[in-house]
Coordinates of C-alpha atoms in Angstrom, one line a residue:
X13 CA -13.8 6.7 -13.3
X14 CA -10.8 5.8 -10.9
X15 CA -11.5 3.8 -8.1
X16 CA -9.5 2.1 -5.6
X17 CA -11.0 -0.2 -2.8
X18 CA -9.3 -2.1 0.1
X19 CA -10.4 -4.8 1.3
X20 CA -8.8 -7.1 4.4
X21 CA -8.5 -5.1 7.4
X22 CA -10.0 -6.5 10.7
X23 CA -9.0 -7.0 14.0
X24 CA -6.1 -9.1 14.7
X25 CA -4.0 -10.1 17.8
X26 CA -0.3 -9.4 18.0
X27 CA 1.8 -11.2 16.0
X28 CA -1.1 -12.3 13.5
X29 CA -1.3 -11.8 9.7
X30 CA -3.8 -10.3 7.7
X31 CA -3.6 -9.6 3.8
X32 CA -4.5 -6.2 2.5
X33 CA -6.2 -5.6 -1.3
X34 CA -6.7 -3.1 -3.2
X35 CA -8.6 -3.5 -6.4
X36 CA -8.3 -0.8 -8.9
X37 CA -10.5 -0.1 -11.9
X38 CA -10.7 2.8 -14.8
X39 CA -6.8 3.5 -14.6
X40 CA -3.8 1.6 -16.8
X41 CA -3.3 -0.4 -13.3
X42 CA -0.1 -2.3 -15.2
X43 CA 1.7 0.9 -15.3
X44 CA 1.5 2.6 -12.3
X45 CA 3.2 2.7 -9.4
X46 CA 1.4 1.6 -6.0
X47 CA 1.8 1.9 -3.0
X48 CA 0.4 1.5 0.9
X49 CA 0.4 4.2 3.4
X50 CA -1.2 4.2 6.9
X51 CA -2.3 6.5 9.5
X52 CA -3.4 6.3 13.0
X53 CA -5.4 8.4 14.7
X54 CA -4.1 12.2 15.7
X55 CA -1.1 11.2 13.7
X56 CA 0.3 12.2 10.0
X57 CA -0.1 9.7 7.1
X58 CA 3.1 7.3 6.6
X59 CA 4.7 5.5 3.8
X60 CA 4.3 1.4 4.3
X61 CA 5.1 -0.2 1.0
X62 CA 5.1 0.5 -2.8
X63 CA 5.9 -1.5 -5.6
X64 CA 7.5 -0.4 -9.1
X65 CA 5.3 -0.9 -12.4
X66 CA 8.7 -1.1 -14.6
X67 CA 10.8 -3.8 -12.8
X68 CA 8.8 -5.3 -9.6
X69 CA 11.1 -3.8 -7.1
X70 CA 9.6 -3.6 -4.0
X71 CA 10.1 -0.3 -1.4
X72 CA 9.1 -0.2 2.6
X73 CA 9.4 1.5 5.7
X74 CA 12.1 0.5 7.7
X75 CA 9.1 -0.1 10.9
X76 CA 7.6 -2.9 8.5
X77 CA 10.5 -4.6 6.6
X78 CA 11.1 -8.4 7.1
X79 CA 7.0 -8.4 8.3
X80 CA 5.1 -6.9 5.2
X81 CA 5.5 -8.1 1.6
X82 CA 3.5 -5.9 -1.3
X83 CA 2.7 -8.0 -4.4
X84 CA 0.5 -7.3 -7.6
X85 CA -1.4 -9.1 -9.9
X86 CA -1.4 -7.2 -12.9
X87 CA -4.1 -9.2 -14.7
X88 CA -6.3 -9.0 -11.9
X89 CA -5.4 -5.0 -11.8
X90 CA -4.8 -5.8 -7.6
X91 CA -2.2 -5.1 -5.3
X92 CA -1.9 -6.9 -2.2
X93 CA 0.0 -6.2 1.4
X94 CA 0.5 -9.4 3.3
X95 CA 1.5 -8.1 7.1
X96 CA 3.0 -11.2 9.2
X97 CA 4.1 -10.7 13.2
X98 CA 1.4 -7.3 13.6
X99 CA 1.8 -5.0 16.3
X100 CA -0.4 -3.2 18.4
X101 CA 1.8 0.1 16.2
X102 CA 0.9 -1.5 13.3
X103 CA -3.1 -0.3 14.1
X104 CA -3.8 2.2 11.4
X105 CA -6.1 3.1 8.8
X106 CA -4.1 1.7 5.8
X107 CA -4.9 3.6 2.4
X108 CA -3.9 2.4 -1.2
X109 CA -2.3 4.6 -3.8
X110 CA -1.3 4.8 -7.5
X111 CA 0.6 7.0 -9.1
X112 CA -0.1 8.3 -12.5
X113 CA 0.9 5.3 -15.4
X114 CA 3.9 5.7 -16.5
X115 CA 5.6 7.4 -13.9
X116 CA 9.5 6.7 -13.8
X117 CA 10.5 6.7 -10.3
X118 CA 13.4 9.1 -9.8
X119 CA 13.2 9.3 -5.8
X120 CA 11.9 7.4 -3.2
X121 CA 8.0 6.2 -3.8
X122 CA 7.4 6.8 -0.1
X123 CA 6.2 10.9 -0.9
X124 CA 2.5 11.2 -0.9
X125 CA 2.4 13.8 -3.8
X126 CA 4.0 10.9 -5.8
X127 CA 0.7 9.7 -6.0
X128 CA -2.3 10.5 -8.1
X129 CA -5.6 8.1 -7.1
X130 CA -6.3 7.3 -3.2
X131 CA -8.4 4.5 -1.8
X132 CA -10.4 5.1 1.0
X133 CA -9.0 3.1 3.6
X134 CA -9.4 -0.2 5.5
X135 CA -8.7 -0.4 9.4
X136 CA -6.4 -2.2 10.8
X137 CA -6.8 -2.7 14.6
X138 CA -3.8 -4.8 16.7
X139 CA -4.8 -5.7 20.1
X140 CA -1.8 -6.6 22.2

């Protein structure tokens, strides 16, 4: 059985850290792709960060880059989302994802149907 829990939201004043996890268990964790997506409330879920199984490269949205850094630990079959400098925008439900293993990325890793196994969620809540 797939499972995927976060772990690491909290409430956080502007321009504090936090570090996301995400353990995963009964999937090849190694070889798929994973990512971070959020959503507030009333509001569509977004792409935040994913990170390749084949080389490491890292992906993010354009609102988080230079703040958030995704990492894994394949051996520990984690992915992490340290988020440095938060905003009150940044206040979200933020949801893990993997793709199927062995998926070769062949467009961006920010589309939601790229992904097969969904967390469900840790909140994140920014007070400015």
């Amino acid at each position: 059985q797939v499972q995927l829990v976060e772990s690491g939201g909290g409430l956080v004043q502007a321009g504090g850290s936090l570090r996301l996890s995400c353990a995963a268990s009964g999937l090849t964790f190694s070889k798929c792709v994973m990512g971070w997506f959020r959503q507030a409330p009333g509001k569509e879920r977004k792409f935040v960060a994913a990170i390749n199984w084949r080389d490491g490269n890292t992906y993010y949205a354009d609102s988080v880059k230079g703040r958030f850094t995704i990492s894994r630990d394949d051996a520990e079959h984690t992915v992490y989302l340290r988020m440095n400098n938060l905003k009150h925008e940044d206040t979200a439900v933020f949801f893990c994802a993997a793709s199927l293993p062995y998926l070769i990325l062949t467009t961006t890793p920010s589309l939601t149907d790229l992904y097969d196994r969904w967390g469900q969620g840790t909140q994140v809540t920014v007070s400015s």
